[in-house]
Amino acid sequence: GANCVTGGPICKKQLSGCQDWITGDNGNTKLDVAYWTKKCQEVPAQASYLKMEMYDAKAGKQFTDYYRPISGKTFCDMLKTVNPDYHEWSNDAQSWERPAYDTGSHHMGGSKWNWAKAVAQGRTTTSVWGSTNFKGGCCSPGWSAPYTMQYCF
């Protein structure tokens, strides 16, 4: 409840697992800096990471990516920043690393095109949650891809 958002003493016991946050068809929504500047305020301070799921039509399967801010940055810093990227990535929410970033791009999140970890999974990049130029997320078959996102404790 409200106690958890403000960091009440019973918060850690109450919060576990993942909570639905972004759901439905957001492929036609411009998920840009203005959107994320507002939306990021909804992530509880106690959240540890975000779980993002996107169906990849090219690969014919759904991919799950986990993201968290790098040390010294907040979820808001991470979500609304185009460059530099302020996120760490994981495919299991256990082992974390900074992906090779697509510097100079217009998107938020994801990795450099043809980053080895993404290619090993049969795709060109890890999931992208926003852009200054396009609607929805990315990437296969391209932009305007809908996805879901949860915050996790």
Short mmCIF file of N, CA and C in Angstrom, two decimals:
data_model
loop_
_atom_site.label_atom_id
_atom_site.label_comp_id
_atom_site.label_asym_id
_atom_site.label_seq_id
_atom_site.Cartn_x
_atom_site.Cartn_y
_atom_site.Cartn_z
N GLY A 1 0.81 -1.19 0.00
CA GLY A 1 0.00 0.00 0.00
C GLY A 1 0.85 1.25 0.00
N ALA A 2 0.27 2.34 0.47
CA ALA A 2 0.94 3.63 0.48
C ALA A 2 2.21 3.59 1.33
N ASN A 3 2.20 2.75 2.39
CA ASN A 3 3.39 2.62 3.23
C ASN A 3 4.62 2.22 2.43
N CYS A 4 4.42 1.35 1.45
CA CYS A 4 5.56 0.86 0.69
C CYS A 4 6.14 1.92 -0.23
N VAL A 5 5.30 2.77 -0.77
CA VAL A 5 5.80 3.81 -1.67
C VAL A 5 6.64 4.81 -0.89
N THR A 6 6.26 5.09 0.37
CA THR A 6 7.00 6.05 1.17
C THR A 6 8.07 5.39 2.02
N GLY A 7 8.19 4.06 1.92
CA GLY A 7 9.26 3.37 2.63
C GLY A 7 8.94 3.05 4.08
N GLY A 8 7.70 2.74 4.37
CA GLY A 8 7.29 2.38 5.73
C GLY A 8 8.01 1.13 6.23
N PRO A 9 8.03 0.91 7.53
CA PRO A 9 8.80 -0.18 8.12
C PRO A 9 8.32 -1.58 7.73
N ILE A 10 7.06 -1.74 7.37
CA ILE A 10 6.57 -3.08 7.02
C ILE A 10 6.70 -3.38 5.53
N CYS A 11 7.31 -2.47 4.82
CA CYS A 11 7.36 -2.58 3.37
C CYS A 11 8.10 -3.82 2.87
N LYS A 12 9.27 -4.10 3.37
CA LYS A 12 10.08 -5.21 2.87
C LYS A 12 9.35 -6.54 3.00
N LYS A 13 8.60 -6.74 4.05
CA LYS A 13 7.86 -7.99 4.24
C LYS A 13 6.72 -8.11 3.24
N GLN A 14 6.07 -7.01 2.92
CA GLN A 14 4.91 -7.04 2.04
C GLN A 14 5.29 -7.20 0.57
N LEU A 15 6.43 -6.67 0.19
CA LEU A 15 6.78 -6.63 -1.21
C LEU A 15 7.67 -7.79 -1.60
N SER A 16 7.16 -8.61 -2.51
CA SER A 16 7.96 -9.70 -3.05
C SER A 16 7.43 -10.03 -4.43
N GLY A 17 8.25 -10.67 -5.20
CA GLY A 17 7.83 -11.03 -6.55
C GLY A 17 7.77 -9.81 -7.46
N CYS A 18 6.94 -9.92 -8.50
CA CYS A 18 6.79 -8.85 -9.48
C CYS A 18 5.35 -8.37 -9.55
N GLN A 19 5.17 -7.09 -9.82
CA GLN A 19 3.84 -6.48 -9.94
C GLN A 19 3.66 -5.95 -11.35
N ASP A 20 2.51 -6.24 -11.96
CA ASP A 20 2.21 -5.71 -13.29
C ASP A 20 2.28 -4.18 -13.25
N TRP A 21 2.89 -3.61 -14.26
CA TRP A 21 3.02 -2.16 -14.32
C TRP A 21 2.58 -1.64 -15.68
N ILE A 22 3.20 -2.08 -16.73
CA ILE A 22 2.84 -1.65 -18.08
C ILE A 22 2.28 -2.87 -18.81
N THR A 23 1.01 -2.79 -19.19
CA THR A 23 0.36 -3.92 -19.84
C THR A 23 -0.41 -3.46 -21.05
N GLY A 24 -0.81 -4.40 -21.86
CA GLY A 24 -1.67 -4.08 -22.99
C GLY A 24 -0.91 -3.67 -24.22
N ASP A 25 -1.65 -3.16 -25.19
CA ASP A 25 -1.08 -2.80 -26.47
C ASP A 25 -0.55 -1.38 -26.42
N ASN A 26 0.73 -1.24 -26.18
CA ASN A 26 1.34 0.10 -26.16
C ASN A 26 2.17 0.34 -27.41
N GLY A 27 1.98 -0.48 -28.43
CA GLY A 27 2.74 -0.35 -29.67
C GLY A 27 2.43 0.91 -30.45
N ASN A 28 1.30 1.54 -30.16
CA ASN A 28 0.92 2.76 -30.88
C ASN A 28 1.09 4.02 -30.03
N THR A 29 1.80 3.89 -28.92
CA THR A 29 2.01 5.01 -28.01
C THR A 29 3.44 5.51 -28.15
N LYS A 30 3.62 6.81 -28.15
CA LYS A 30 4.98 7.36 -28.20
C LYS A 30 5.56 7.30 -26.79
N LEU A 31 6.50 6.40 -26.60
CA LEU A 31 7.11 6.17 -25.30
C LEU A 31 8.45 6.92 -25.25
N ASP A 32 8.34 8.25 -25.22
CA ASP A 32 9.50 9.12 -25.32
C ASP A 32 9.92 9.66 -23.96
N VAL A 33 10.82 10.62 -23.94
CA VAL A 33 11.33 11.18 -22.69
C VAL A 33 10.20 11.76 -21.84
N ALA A 34 9.26 12.48 -22.45
CA ALA A 34 8.14 13.06 -21.69
C ALA A 34 7.29 11.96 -21.04
N TYR A 35 7.02 10.90 -21.79
CA TYR A 35 6.24 9.78 -21.26
C TYR A 35 6.96 9.17 -20.05
N TRP A 36 8.24 8.85 -20.21
CA TRP A 36 8.97 8.17 -19.14
C TRP A 36 9.25 9.09 -17.94
N THR A 37 9.35 10.39 -18.17
CA THR A 37 9.56 11.31 -17.06
C THR A 37 8.38 11.24 -16.09
N LYS A 38 7.17 11.06 -16.61
CA LYS A 38 5.98 10.91 -15.76
C LYS A 38 5.84 9.47 -15.25
N LYS A 39 5.93 8.52 -16.17
CA LYS A 39 5.66 7.11 -15.85
C LYS A 39 6.63 6.55 -14.81
N CYS A 40 7.88 6.97 -14.86
CA CYS A 40 8.89 6.42 -13.95
C CYS A 40 8.59 6.71 -12.49
N GLN A 41 7.80 7.74 -12.23
CA GLN A 41 7.45 8.10 -10.85
C GLN A 41 6.65 6.99 -10.16
N GLU A 42 6.07 6.10 -10.95
CA GLU A 42 5.24 5.02 -10.40
C GLU A 42 6.04 3.84 -9.87
N VAL A 43 7.32 3.78 -10.19
CA VAL A 43 8.14 2.64 -9.72
C VAL A 43 8.47 2.86 -8.25
N PRO A 44 8.08 1.93 -7.38
CA PRO A 44 8.38 2.09 -5.95
C PRO A 44 9.89 2.14 -5.69
N ALA A 45 10.27 2.93 -4.71
CA ALA A 45 11.69 3.07 -4.37
C ALA A 45 12.32 1.73 -4.01
N GLN A 46 11.53 0.79 -3.52
CA GLN A 46 12.06 -0.49 -3.09
C GLN A 46 12.23 -1.50 -4.23
N ALA A 47 11.80 -1.16 -5.43
CA ALA A 47 11.93 -2.09 -6.55
C ALA A 47 13.41 -2.37 -6.81
N SER A 48 13.70 -3.62 -7.18
CA SER A 48 15.08 -4.01 -7.46
C SER A 48 15.40 -4.00 -8.94
N TYR A 49 14.40 -4.36 -9.77
CA TYR A 49 14.62 -4.42 -11.21
C TYR A 49 13.29 -4.43 -11.94
N LEU A 50 13.35 -4.28 -13.26
CA LEU A 50 12.17 -4.33 -14.12
C LEU A 50 12.24 -5.59 -14.98
N LYS A 51 11.10 -6.21 -15.18
CA LYS A 51 10.99 -7.39 -16.03
C LYS A 51 10.21 -6.98 -17.27
N MET A 52 10.81 -7.14 -18.44
CA MET A 52 10.19 -6.72 -19.70
C MET A 52 10.01 -7.93 -20.60
N GLU A 53 8.79 -8.10 -21.12
CA GLU A 53 8.49 -9.22 -22.01
C GLU A 53 7.97 -8.70 -23.33
N MET A 54 8.57 -9.19 -24.41
CA MET A 54 8.19 -8.76 -25.75
C MET A 54 8.20 -9.96 -26.69
N TYR A 55 7.15 -10.09 -27.48
CA TYR A 55 7.11 -11.16 -28.47
C TYR A 55 7.92 -10.74 -29.68
N ASP A 56 8.82 -11.60 -30.08
CA ASP A 56 9.68 -11.35 -31.23
C ASP A 56 9.16 -12.17 -32.40
N ALA A 57 8.50 -11.51 -33.34
CA ALA A 57 7.88 -12.22 -34.46
C ALA A 57 8.91 -12.89 -35.36
N LYS A 58 10.06 -12.26 -35.50
CA LYS A 58 11.11 -12.82 -36.35
C LYS A 58 11.63 -14.15 -35.79
N ALA A 59 11.85 -14.18 -34.47
CA ALA A 59 12.35 -15.39 -33.81
C ALA A 59 11.21 -16.37 -33.51
N GLY A 60 9.97 -15.85 -33.52
CA GLY A 60 8.82 -16.70 -33.25
C GLY A 60 8.67 -17.08 -31.79
N LYS A 61 9.17 -16.24 -30.89
CA LYS A 61 9.02 -16.53 -29.47
C LYS A 61 9.09 -15.25 -28.65
N GLN A 62 8.71 -15.38 -27.40
CA GLN A 62 8.75 -14.24 -26.49
C GLN A 62 10.09 -14.20 -25.77
N PHE A 63 10.63 -13.01 -25.62
CA PHE A 63 11.87 -12.82 -24.88
C PHE A 63 11.57 -12.07 -23.59
N THR A 64 12.28 -12.43 -22.55
CA THR A 64 12.18 -11.74 -21.27
C THR A 64 13.53 -11.13 -20.96
N ASP A 65 13.53 -9.83 -20.71
CA ASP A 65 14.73 -9.10 -20.34
C ASP A 65 14.50 -8.47 -18.97
N TYR A 66 15.56 -8.39 -18.21
CA TYR A 66 15.51 -7.75 -16.90
C TYR A 66 16.46 -6.57 -16.92
N TYR A 67 16.00 -5.44 -16.39
CA TYR A 67 16.81 -4.22 -16.38
C TYR A 67 16.81 -3.61 -14.99
N ARG A 68 17.93 -3.00 -14.64
CA ARG A 68 18.03 -2.22 -13.41
C ARG A 68 19.00 -1.08 -13.68
N PRO A 69 18.89 0.00 -12.88
CA PRO A 69 19.81 1.13 -13.08
C PRO A 69 21.23 0.76 -12.66
N ILE A 70 22.19 1.39 -13.31
CA ILE A 70 23.58 1.22 -12.87
C ILE A 70 23.74 1.91 -11.52
N SER A 71 24.78 1.59 -10.82
CA SER A 71 25.05 2.18 -9.51
C SER A 71 25.05 3.70 -9.59
N GLY A 72 24.36 4.33 -8.65
CA GLY A 72 24.33 5.79 -8.61
C GLY A 72 23.20 6.42 -9.41
N LYS A 73 22.43 5.61 -10.13
CA LYS A 73 21.31 6.12 -10.93
C LYS A 73 20.00 5.53 -10.42
N THR A 74 18.90 6.22 -10.71
CA THR A 74 17.57 5.78 -10.29
C THR A 74 16.83 5.14 -11.47
N PHE A 75 15.67 4.54 -11.18
CA PHE A 75 14.85 4.01 -12.26
C PHE A 75 14.44 5.13 -13.21
N CYS A 76 14.15 6.31 -12.67
CA CYS A 76 13.79 7.43 -13.55
C CYS A 76 14.96 7.81 -14.44
N ASP A 77 16.16 7.89 -13.88
CA ASP A 77 17.34 8.18 -14.71
C ASP A 77 17.43 7.17 -15.84
N MET A 78 17.28 5.90 -15.50
CA MET A 78 17.43 4.83 -16.47
C MET A 78 16.36 4.88 -17.56
N LEU A 79 15.11 5.01 -17.16
CA LEU A 79 14.00 4.91 -18.11
C LEU A 79 13.91 6.07 -19.08
N LYS A 80 14.23 7.28 -18.64
CA LYS A 80 14.00 8.45 -19.50
C LYS A 80 15.24 8.91 -20.26
N THR A 81 16.37 8.24 -20.07
CA THR A 81 17.62 8.70 -20.68
C THR A 81 17.89 7.99 -22.00
N VAL A 82 18.19 8.77 -23.02
CA VAL A 82 18.51 8.23 -24.33
C VAL A 82 20.00 7.89 -24.39
N ASN A 83 20.85 8.83 -24.20
CA ASN A 83 22.30 8.59 -24.16
C ASN A 83 22.90 9.49 -23.10
N PRO A 84 23.79 9.02 -22.24
CA PRO A 84 24.26 7.64 -22.21
C PRO A 84 23.20 6.73 -21.59
N ASP A 85 23.35 5.46 -21.78
CA ASP A 85 22.42 4.50 -21.20
C ASP A 85 22.84 4.21 -19.76
N TYR A 86 21.86 4.12 -18.90
CA TYR A 86 22.11 3.93 -17.47
C TYR A 86 21.53 2.61 -16.97
N HIS A 87 21.59 1.57 -17.79
CA HIS A 87 21.01 0.31 -17.33
C HIS A 87 21.96 -0.87 -17.39
N GLU A 88 21.66 -1.82 -16.52
CA GLU A 88 22.28 -3.14 -16.58
C GLU A 88 21.22 -4.10 -17.07
N TRP A 89 21.64 -5.17 -17.71
CA TRP A 89 20.74 -6.15 -18.31
C TRP A 89 21.02 -7.54 -17.73
N SER A 90 19.96 -8.34 -17.70
CA SER A 90 20.10 -9.74 -17.31
C SER A 90 19.07 -10.56 -18.07
N ASN A 91 19.37 -11.82 -18.32
CA ASN A 91 18.37 -12.70 -18.93
C ASN A 91 17.75 -13.61 -17.87
N ASP A 92 18.20 -13.48 -16.61
CA ASP A 92 17.67 -14.34 -15.56
C ASP A 92 17.43 -13.63 -14.22
N ALA A 93 17.66 -12.33 -14.15
CA ALA A 93 17.51 -11.52 -12.93
C ALA A 93 18.50 -11.95 -11.84
N GLN A 94 19.53 -12.68 -12.21
CA GLN A 94 20.55 -13.12 -11.26
C GLN A 94 21.93 -12.57 -11.64
N SER A 95 22.33 -12.79 -12.88
CA SER A 95 23.62 -12.32 -13.38
C SER A 95 23.41 -11.04 -14.18
N TRP A 96 24.06 -9.96 -13.77
CA TRP A 96 23.85 -8.65 -14.37
C TRP A 96 25.10 -8.16 -15.08
N GLU A 97 24.90 -7.42 -16.17
CA GLU A 97 26.01 -6.79 -16.86
C GLU A 97 25.53 -5.57 -17.64
N ARG A 98 26.46 -4.68 -17.91
CA ARG A 98 26.15 -3.54 -18.77
C ARG A 98 26.30 -4.02 -20.20
N PRO A 99 25.22 -3.92 -20.99
CA PRO A 99 25.33 -4.35 -22.39
C PRO A 99 26.17 -3.37 -23.20
N ALA A 100 26.59 -3.80 -24.36
CA ALA A 100 27.20 -2.86 -25.31
C ALA A 100 26.07 -1.94 -25.74
N TYR A 101 26.20 -0.65 -25.48
CA TYR A 101 25.12 0.30 -25.75
C TYR A 101 25.17 0.80 -27.19
N ASP A 102 24.00 1.14 -27.69
CA ASP A 102 23.89 1.71 -29.03
C ASP A 102 24.01 3.22 -28.91
N THR A 103 25.22 3.71 -28.73
CA THR A 103 25.44 5.15 -28.53
C THR A 103 25.09 5.93 -29.79
N GLY A 104 24.58 7.12 -29.59
CA GLY A 104 24.21 7.97 -30.71
C GLY A 104 22.84 7.64 -31.27
N SER A 105 22.13 6.73 -30.63
CA SER A 105 20.81 6.33 -31.14
C SER A 105 19.71 7.18 -30.52
N HIS A 106 18.50 6.87 -30.88
CA HIS A 106 17.31 7.60 -30.42
C HIS A 106 16.49 6.76 -29.45
N HIS A 107 17.01 5.62 -29.03
CA HIS A 107 16.17 4.77 -28.19
C HIS A 107 16.65 4.67 -26.74
N MET A 108 15.72 4.20 -25.90
CA MET A 108 15.99 4.01 -24.48
C MET A 108 15.99 2.52 -24.21
N GLY A 109 17.03 2.07 -23.54
CA GLY A 109 17.14 0.64 -23.23
C GLY A 109 17.79 -0.13 -24.35
N GLY A 110 17.69 -1.45 -24.23
CA GLY A 110 18.23 -2.32 -25.26
C GLY A 110 19.74 -2.40 -25.23
N SER A 111 20.29 -2.82 -26.35
CA SER A 111 21.73 -2.99 -26.49
C SER A 111 22.14 -2.58 -27.90
N LYS A 112 23.42 -2.59 -28.13
CA LYS A 112 23.94 -2.32 -29.47
C LYS A 112 23.44 -3.41 -30.41
N TRP A 113 23.19 -3.05 -31.66
CA TRP A 113 22.78 -4.04 -32.66
C TRP A 113 23.84 -5.12 -32.76
N ASN A 114 23.37 -6.34 -32.86
CA ASN A 114 24.24 -7.52 -32.99
C ASN A 114 25.18 -7.73 -31.81
N TRP A 115 24.76 -7.25 -30.62
CA TRP A 115 25.50 -7.55 -29.40
C TRP A 115 25.49 -9.07 -29.20
N ALA A 116 26.62 -9.64 -28.87
CA ALA A 116 26.79 -11.09 -28.83
C ALA A 116 25.75 -11.81 -27.96
N LYS A 117 25.40 -11.22 -26.80
CA LYS A 117 24.43 -11.88 -25.91
C LYS A 117 23.04 -11.93 -26.54
N ALA A 118 22.66 -10.90 -27.28
CA ALA A 118 21.36 -10.89 -27.96
C ALA A 118 21.37 -11.88 -29.13
N VAL A 119 22.46 -11.86 -29.90
CA VAL A 119 22.58 -12.75 -31.05
C VAL A 119 22.54 -14.21 -30.60
N ALA A 120 23.15 -14.51 -29.46
CA ALA A 120 23.15 -15.87 -28.93
C ALA A 120 21.74 -16.36 -28.63
N GLN A 121 20.82 -15.42 -28.39
CA GLN A 121 19.42 -15.76 -28.14
C GLN A 121 18.59 -15.76 -29.42
N GLY A 122 19.20 -15.44 -30.54
CA GLY A 122 18.48 -15.44 -31.81
C GLY A 122 17.82 -14.12 -32.16
N ARG A 123 18.37 -13.02 -31.68
CA ARG A 123 17.81 -11.70 -32.00
C ARG A 123 18.94 -10.70 -32.20
N THR A 124 18.59 -9.50 -32.66
CA THR A 124 19.63 -8.51 -32.97
C THR A 124 19.95 -7.58 -31.81
N THR A 125 19.00 -7.38 -30.89
CA THR A 125 19.21 -6.49 -29.75
C THR A 125 18.31 -6.93 -28.61
N THR A 126 18.67 -6.55 -27.40
CA THR A 126 17.75 -6.77 -26.30
C THR A 126 16.62 -5.75 -26.42
N SER A 127 15.54 -5.98 -25.72
CA SER A 127 14.33 -5.17 -25.87
C SER A 127 14.55 -3.69 -25.51
N VAL A 128 13.93 -2.84 -26.30
CA VAL A 128 14.01 -1.39 -26.15
C VAL A 128 12.65 -0.88 -25.65
N TRP A 129 12.63 -0.05 -24.61
CA TRP A 129 11.36 0.39 -24.03
C TRP A 129 10.87 1.74 -24.53
N GLY A 130 11.64 2.47 -25.32
CA GLY A 130 11.14 3.76 -25.81
C GLY A 130 12.07 4.38 -26.83
N SER A 131 11.59 5.48 -27.41
CA SER A 131 12.34 6.17 -28.45
C SER A 131 11.89 7.62 -28.55
N THR A 132 12.79 8.46 -29.02
CA THR A 132 12.42 9.85 -29.30
C THR A 132 11.81 9.96 -30.70
N ASN A 133 11.94 8.93 -31.52
CA ASN A 133 11.46 8.98 -32.91
C ASN A 133 10.28 8.08 -33.24
N PHE A 134 10.16 6.94 -32.55
CA PHE A 134 9.17 5.94 -32.93
C PHE A 134 8.22 5.61 -31.79
N LYS A 135 7.11 4.98 -32.12
CA LYS A 135 6.13 4.55 -31.13
C LYS A 135 6.44 3.14 -30.66
N GLY A 136 5.95 2.83 -29.45
CA GLY A 136 6.10 1.49 -28.91
C GLY A 136 7.54 1.15 -28.56
N GLY A 137 7.75 -0.15 -28.43
CA GLY A 137 9.09 -0.64 -28.14
C GLY A 137 9.71 -1.21 -29.40
N CYS A 138 10.83 -1.86 -29.22
CA CYS A 138 11.53 -2.42 -30.36
C CYS A 138 12.20 -3.72 -29.91
N CYS A 139 12.21 -4.89 -30.63
CA CYS A 139 12.70 -4.65 -31.94
C CYS A 139 12.25 -5.58 -33.05
N SER A 140 11.75 -6.72 -32.81
CA SER A 140 11.43 -7.54 -33.96
C SER A 140 9.93 -7.75 -34.03
N PRO A 141 9.28 -7.48 -35.12
CA PRO A 141 9.88 -7.22 -36.41
C PRO A 141 10.37 -5.79 -36.60
N GLY A 142 10.19 -4.94 -35.64
CA GLY A 142 10.65 -3.56 -35.76
C GLY A 142 10.00 -2.71 -34.70
N TRP A 143 9.93 -1.43 -34.93
CA TRP A 143 9.30 -0.51 -33.98
C TRP A 143 7.81 -0.73 -33.92
N SER A 144 7.19 -0.13 -32.93
CA SER A 144 5.76 -0.26 -32.62
C SER A 144 5.43 -1.63 -32.05
N ALA A 145 6.43 -2.28 -31.47
CA ALA A 145 6.20 -3.57 -30.83
C ALA A 145 5.62 -3.35 -29.44
N PRO A 146 4.50 -4.00 -29.14
CA PRO A 146 3.94 -3.89 -27.80
C PRO A 146 4.74 -4.77 -26.83
N TYR A 147 4.71 -4.43 -25.56
CA TYR A 147 5.39 -5.23 -24.55
C TYR A 147 4.73 -5.02 -23.21
N THR A 148 5.10 -5.87 -22.26
CA THR A 148 4.66 -5.70 -20.88
C THR A 148 5.89 -5.46 -20.03
N MET A 149 5.69 -4.76 -18.92
CA MET A 149 6.78 -4.52 -17.99
C MET A 149 6.23 -4.61 -16.57
N GLN A 150 7.01 -5.23 -15.71
CA GLN A 150 6.68 -5.34 -14.30
C GLN A 150 7.84 -4.77 -13.50
N TYR A 151 7.53 -4.26 -12.30
CA TYR A 151 8.63 -3.94 -11.39
C TYR A 151 8.68 -5.05 -10.35
N CYS A 152 9.89 -5.39 -9.95
CA CYS A 152 10.11 -6.56 -9.10
C CYS A 152 10.93 -6.19 -7.87
N PHE A 153 10.69 -6.95 -6.82
CA PHE A 153 11.32 -6.68 -5.52
C PHE A 153 12.30 -7.78 -5.14
#
